Coordinates of N, CA, C and O in Angstrom, one line a residue:
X1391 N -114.8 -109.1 46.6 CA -114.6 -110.5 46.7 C -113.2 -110.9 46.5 O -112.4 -110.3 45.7
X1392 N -112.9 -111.8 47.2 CA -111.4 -112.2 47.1 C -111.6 -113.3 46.1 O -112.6 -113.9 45.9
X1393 N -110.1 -113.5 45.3 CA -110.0 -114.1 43.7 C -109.0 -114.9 44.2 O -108.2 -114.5 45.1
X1394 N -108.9 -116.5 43.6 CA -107.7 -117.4 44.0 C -106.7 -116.6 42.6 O -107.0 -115.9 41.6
X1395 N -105.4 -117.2 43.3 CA -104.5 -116.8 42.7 C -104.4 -117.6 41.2 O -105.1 -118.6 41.0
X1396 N -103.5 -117.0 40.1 CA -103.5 -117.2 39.1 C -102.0 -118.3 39.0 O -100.9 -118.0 39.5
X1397 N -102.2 -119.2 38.5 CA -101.1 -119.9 38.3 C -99.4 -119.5 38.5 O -98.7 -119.8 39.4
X1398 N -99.3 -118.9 37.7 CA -98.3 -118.0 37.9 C -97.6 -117.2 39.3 O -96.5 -117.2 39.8
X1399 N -99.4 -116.3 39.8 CA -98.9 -116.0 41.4 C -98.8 -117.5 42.3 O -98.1 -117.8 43.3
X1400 N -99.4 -118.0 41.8 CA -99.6 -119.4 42.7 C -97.9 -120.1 42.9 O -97.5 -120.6 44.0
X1401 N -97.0 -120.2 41.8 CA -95.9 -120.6 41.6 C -94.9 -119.6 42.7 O -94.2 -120.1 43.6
X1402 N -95.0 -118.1 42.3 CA -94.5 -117.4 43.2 C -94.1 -117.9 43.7 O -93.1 -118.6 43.9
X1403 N -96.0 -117.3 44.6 CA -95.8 -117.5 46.6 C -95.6 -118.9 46.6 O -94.8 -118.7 47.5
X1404 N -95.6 -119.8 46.4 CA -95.3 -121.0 46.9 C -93.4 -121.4 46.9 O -92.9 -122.5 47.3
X1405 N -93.0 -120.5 46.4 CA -91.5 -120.3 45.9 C -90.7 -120.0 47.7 O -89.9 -120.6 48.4
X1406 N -91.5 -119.0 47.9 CA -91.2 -118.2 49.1 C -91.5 -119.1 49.8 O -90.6 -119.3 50.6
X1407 N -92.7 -119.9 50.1 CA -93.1 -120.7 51.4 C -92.7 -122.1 50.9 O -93.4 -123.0 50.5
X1408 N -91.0 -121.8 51.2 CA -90.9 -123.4 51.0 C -91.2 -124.8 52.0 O -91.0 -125.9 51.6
X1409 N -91.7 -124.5 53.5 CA -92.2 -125.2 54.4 C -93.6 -126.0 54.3 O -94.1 -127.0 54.8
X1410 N -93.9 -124.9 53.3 CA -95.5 -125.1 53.0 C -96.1 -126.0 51.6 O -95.7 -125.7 50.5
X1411 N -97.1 -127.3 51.8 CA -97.3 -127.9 50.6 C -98.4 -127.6 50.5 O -99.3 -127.2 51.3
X1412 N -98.5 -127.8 48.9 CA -100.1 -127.9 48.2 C -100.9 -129.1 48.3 O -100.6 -130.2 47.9
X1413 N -101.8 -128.9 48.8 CA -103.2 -129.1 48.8 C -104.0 -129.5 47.9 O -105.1 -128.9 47.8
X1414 N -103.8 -130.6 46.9 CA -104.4 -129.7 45.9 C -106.1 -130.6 45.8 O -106.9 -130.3 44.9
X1415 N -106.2 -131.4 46.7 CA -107.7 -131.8 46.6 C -108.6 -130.9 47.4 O -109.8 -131.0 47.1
X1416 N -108.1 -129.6 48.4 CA -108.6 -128.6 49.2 C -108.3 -127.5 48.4 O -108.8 -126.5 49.0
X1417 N -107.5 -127.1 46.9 CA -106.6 -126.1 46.6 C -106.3 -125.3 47.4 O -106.5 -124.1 47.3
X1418 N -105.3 -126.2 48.7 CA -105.0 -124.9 49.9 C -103.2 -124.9 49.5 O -102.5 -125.1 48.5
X1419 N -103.0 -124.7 51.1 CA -101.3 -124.8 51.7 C -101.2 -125.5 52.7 O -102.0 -125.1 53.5
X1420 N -100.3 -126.7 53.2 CA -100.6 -127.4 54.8 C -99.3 -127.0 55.2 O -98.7 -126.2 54.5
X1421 N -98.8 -127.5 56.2 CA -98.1 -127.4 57.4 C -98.0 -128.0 58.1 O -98.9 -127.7 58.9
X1422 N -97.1 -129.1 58.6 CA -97.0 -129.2 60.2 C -95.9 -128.7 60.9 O -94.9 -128.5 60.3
X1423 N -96.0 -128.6 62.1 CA -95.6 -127.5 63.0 C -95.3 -128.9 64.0 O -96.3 -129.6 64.1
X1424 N -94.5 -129.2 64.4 CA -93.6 -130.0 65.9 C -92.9 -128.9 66.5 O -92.3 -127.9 66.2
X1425 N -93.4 -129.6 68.0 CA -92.9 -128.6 69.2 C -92.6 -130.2 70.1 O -92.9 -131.3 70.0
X1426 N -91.6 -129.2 71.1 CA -91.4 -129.9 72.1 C -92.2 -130.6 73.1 O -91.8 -131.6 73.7
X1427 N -93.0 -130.2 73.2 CA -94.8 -130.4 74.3 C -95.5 -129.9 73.7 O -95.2 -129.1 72.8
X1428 N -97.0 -130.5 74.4 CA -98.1 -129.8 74.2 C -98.1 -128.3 74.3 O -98.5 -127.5 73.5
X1429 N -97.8 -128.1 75.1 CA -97.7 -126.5 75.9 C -96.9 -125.7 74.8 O -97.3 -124.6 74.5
X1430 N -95.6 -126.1 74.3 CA -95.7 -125.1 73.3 C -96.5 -125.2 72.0 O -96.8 -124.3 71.4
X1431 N -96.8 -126.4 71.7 CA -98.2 -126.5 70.6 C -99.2 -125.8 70.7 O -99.7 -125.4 69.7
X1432 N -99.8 -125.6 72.2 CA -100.8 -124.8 71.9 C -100.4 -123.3 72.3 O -101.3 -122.5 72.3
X1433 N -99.1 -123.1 72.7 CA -98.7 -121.7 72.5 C -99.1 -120.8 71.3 O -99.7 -119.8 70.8
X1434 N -98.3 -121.9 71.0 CA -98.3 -121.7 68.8 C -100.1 -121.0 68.5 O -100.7 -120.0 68.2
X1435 N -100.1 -122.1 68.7 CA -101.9 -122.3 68.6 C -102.7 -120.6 69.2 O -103.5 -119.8 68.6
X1436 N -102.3 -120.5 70.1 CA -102.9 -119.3 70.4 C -102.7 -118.1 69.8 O -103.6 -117.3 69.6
X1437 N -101.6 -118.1 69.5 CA -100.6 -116.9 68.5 C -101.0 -116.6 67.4 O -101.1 -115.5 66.8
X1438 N -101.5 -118.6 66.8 CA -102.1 -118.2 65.2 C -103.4 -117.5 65.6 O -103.7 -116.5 65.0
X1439 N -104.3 -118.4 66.8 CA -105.6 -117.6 66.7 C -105.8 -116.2 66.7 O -106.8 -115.6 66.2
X1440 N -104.6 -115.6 67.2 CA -105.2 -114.4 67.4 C -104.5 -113.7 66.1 O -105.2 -112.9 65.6
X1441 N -103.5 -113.8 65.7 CA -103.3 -113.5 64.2 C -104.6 -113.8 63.2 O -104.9 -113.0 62.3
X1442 N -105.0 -114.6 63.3 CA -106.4 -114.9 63.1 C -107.4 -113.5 62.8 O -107.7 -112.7 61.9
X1443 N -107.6 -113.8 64.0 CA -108.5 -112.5 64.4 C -108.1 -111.3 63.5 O -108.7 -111.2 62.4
X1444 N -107.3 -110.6 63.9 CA -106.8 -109.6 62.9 C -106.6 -109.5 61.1 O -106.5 -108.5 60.4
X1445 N -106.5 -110.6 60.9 CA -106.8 -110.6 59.7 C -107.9 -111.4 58.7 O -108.0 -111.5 57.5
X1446 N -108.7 -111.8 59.8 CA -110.1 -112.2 59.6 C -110.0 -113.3 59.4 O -111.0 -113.9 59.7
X1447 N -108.9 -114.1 58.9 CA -108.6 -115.5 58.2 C -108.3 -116.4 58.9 O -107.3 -116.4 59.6
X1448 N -109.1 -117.4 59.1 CA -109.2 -118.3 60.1 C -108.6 -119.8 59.2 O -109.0 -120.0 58.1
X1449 N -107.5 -120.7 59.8 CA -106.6 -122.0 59.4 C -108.4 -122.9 59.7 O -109.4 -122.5 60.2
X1450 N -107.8 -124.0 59.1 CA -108.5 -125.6 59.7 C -107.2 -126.0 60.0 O -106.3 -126.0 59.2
X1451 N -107.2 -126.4 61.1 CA -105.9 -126.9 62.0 C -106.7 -128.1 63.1 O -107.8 -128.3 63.5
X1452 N -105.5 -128.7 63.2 CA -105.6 -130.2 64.0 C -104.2 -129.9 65.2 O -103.1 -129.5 65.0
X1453 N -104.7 -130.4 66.2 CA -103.6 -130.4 67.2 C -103.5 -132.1 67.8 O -104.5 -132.7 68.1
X1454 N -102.2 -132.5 68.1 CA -102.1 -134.1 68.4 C -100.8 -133.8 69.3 O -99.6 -133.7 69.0
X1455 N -101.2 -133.8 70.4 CA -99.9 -133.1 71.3 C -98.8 -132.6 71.0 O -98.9 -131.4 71.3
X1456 N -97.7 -132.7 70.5 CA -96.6 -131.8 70.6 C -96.8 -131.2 68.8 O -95.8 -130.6 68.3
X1457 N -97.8 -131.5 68.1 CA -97.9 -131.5 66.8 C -99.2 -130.5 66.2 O -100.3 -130.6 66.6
X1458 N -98.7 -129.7 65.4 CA -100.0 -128.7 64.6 C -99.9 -128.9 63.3 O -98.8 -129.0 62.6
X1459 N -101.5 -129.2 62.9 CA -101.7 -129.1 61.5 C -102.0 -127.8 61.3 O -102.4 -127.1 62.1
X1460 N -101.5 -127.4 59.4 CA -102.8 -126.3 60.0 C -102.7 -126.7 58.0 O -101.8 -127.1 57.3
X1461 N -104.1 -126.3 57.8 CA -104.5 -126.3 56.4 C -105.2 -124.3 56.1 O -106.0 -123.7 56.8
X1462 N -104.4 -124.0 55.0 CA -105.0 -122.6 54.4 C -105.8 -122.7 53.0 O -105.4 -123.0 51.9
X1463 N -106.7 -122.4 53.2 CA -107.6 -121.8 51.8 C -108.7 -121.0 52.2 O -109.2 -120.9 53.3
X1464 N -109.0 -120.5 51.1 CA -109.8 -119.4 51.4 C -111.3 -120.0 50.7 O -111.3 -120.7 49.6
X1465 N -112.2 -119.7 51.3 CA -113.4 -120.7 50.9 C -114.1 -119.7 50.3 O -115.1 -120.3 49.9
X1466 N -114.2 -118.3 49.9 CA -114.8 -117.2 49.4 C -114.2 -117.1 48.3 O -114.7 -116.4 47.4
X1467 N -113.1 -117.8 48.0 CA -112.8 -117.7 46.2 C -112.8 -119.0 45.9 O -112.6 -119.4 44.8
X1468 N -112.9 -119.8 46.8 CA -113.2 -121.2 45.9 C -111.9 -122.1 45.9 O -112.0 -123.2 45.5
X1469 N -110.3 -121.2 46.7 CA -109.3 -122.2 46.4 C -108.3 -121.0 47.5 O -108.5 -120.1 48.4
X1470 N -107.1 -121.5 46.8 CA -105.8 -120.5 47.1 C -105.7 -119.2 47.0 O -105.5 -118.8 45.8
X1471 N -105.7 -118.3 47.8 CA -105.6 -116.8 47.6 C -104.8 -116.1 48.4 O -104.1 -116.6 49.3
X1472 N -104.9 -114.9 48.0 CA -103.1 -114.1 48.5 C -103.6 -113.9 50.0 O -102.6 -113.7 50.8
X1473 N -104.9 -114.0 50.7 CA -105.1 -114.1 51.9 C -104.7 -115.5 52.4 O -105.1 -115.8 53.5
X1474 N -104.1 -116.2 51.6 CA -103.4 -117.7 52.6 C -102.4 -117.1 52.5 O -102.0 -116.7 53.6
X1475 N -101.6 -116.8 51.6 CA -100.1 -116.2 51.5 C -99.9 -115.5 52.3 O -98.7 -115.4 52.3
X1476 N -100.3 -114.8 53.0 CA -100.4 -113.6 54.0 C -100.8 -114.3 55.3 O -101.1 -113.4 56.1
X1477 N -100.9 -115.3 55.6 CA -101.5 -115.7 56.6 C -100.2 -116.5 57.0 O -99.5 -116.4 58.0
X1478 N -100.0 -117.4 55.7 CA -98.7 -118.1 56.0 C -97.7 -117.8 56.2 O -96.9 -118.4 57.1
X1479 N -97.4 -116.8 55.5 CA -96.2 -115.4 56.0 C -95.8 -115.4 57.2 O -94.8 -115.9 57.8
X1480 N -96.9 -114.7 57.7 CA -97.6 -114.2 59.3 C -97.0 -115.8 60.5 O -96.3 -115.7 61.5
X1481 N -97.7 -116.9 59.9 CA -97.5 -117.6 60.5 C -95.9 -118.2 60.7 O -95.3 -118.3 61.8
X1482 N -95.6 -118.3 59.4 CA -94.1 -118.3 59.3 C -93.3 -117.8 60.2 O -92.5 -118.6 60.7
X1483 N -93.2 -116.2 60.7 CA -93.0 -115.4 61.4 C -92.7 -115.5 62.6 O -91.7 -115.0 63.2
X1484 N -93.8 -116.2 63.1 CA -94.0 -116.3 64.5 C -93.0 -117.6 64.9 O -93.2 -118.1 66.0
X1485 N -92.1 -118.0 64.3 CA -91.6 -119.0 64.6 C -89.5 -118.6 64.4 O -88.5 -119.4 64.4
X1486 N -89.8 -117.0 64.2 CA -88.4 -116.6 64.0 C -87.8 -116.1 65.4 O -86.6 -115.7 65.5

C-alpha cells in the first residue's frame, strides 16, 4: 500500500516543485500549464497520458483550450504521496 507523505517529506518535495500548489481540500498538488493553442495543450495532454500509463498514476486534469489543469493525489493513501512527486517530476520534465 502506498502511505501519504509525512509532513516533513511533504515540505521537501514541495520545495523542489516550486510551480506546483497545495491542494489542501483534495491533499493533492495542482498546476496549470498555458500553451500557445489548443494543439499544443493537448500535445501536452497526450504526453502526460502516456506517462501515465507507465507509471500507473493517472492526474484529474481539465483542459480549456490553450490551458491544462492537472490535479495530483493519490487516492489509495488517502492524500499526497511520493507517487504525486514522481509524477510531477515526470511531468515537470516534459516541458524542458
Amino acid at each position: 500500500m502506498v502511505e501519504q507523505l509525512s509532513p516533513e517529506e511533504r515540505a521537501t518535495a514541495l520545495d523542489r516543485l516550486g510551480e506546483w500548489d497545495v491542494d489542501d481540500a483534495r491533499d493533492g498538488i495542482t498546476r496549470q500549464f498555458i500553451f500557445k493553442d489548443f494543439s499544443e495543450a493537448f500535445a501536452f495532454m497526450t504526453r502526460v497520458a502516456l506517462l501515465a500509463e507507465v507509471q500507473d498514476h493517472h492526474p484529474e486534469w481539465s483542459n480549456v483550450w490553450n490551458r491544462v489543469d492537472i490535479l495530483l493525489t493519490t487516492h489509495d493513501a488517502g492524500g499526497l504521496s511520493q507517487r504525486d512527486i514522481k509524477m510531477a517530476t515526470a511531468i515537470d520534465a516534459l516541458l524542458d
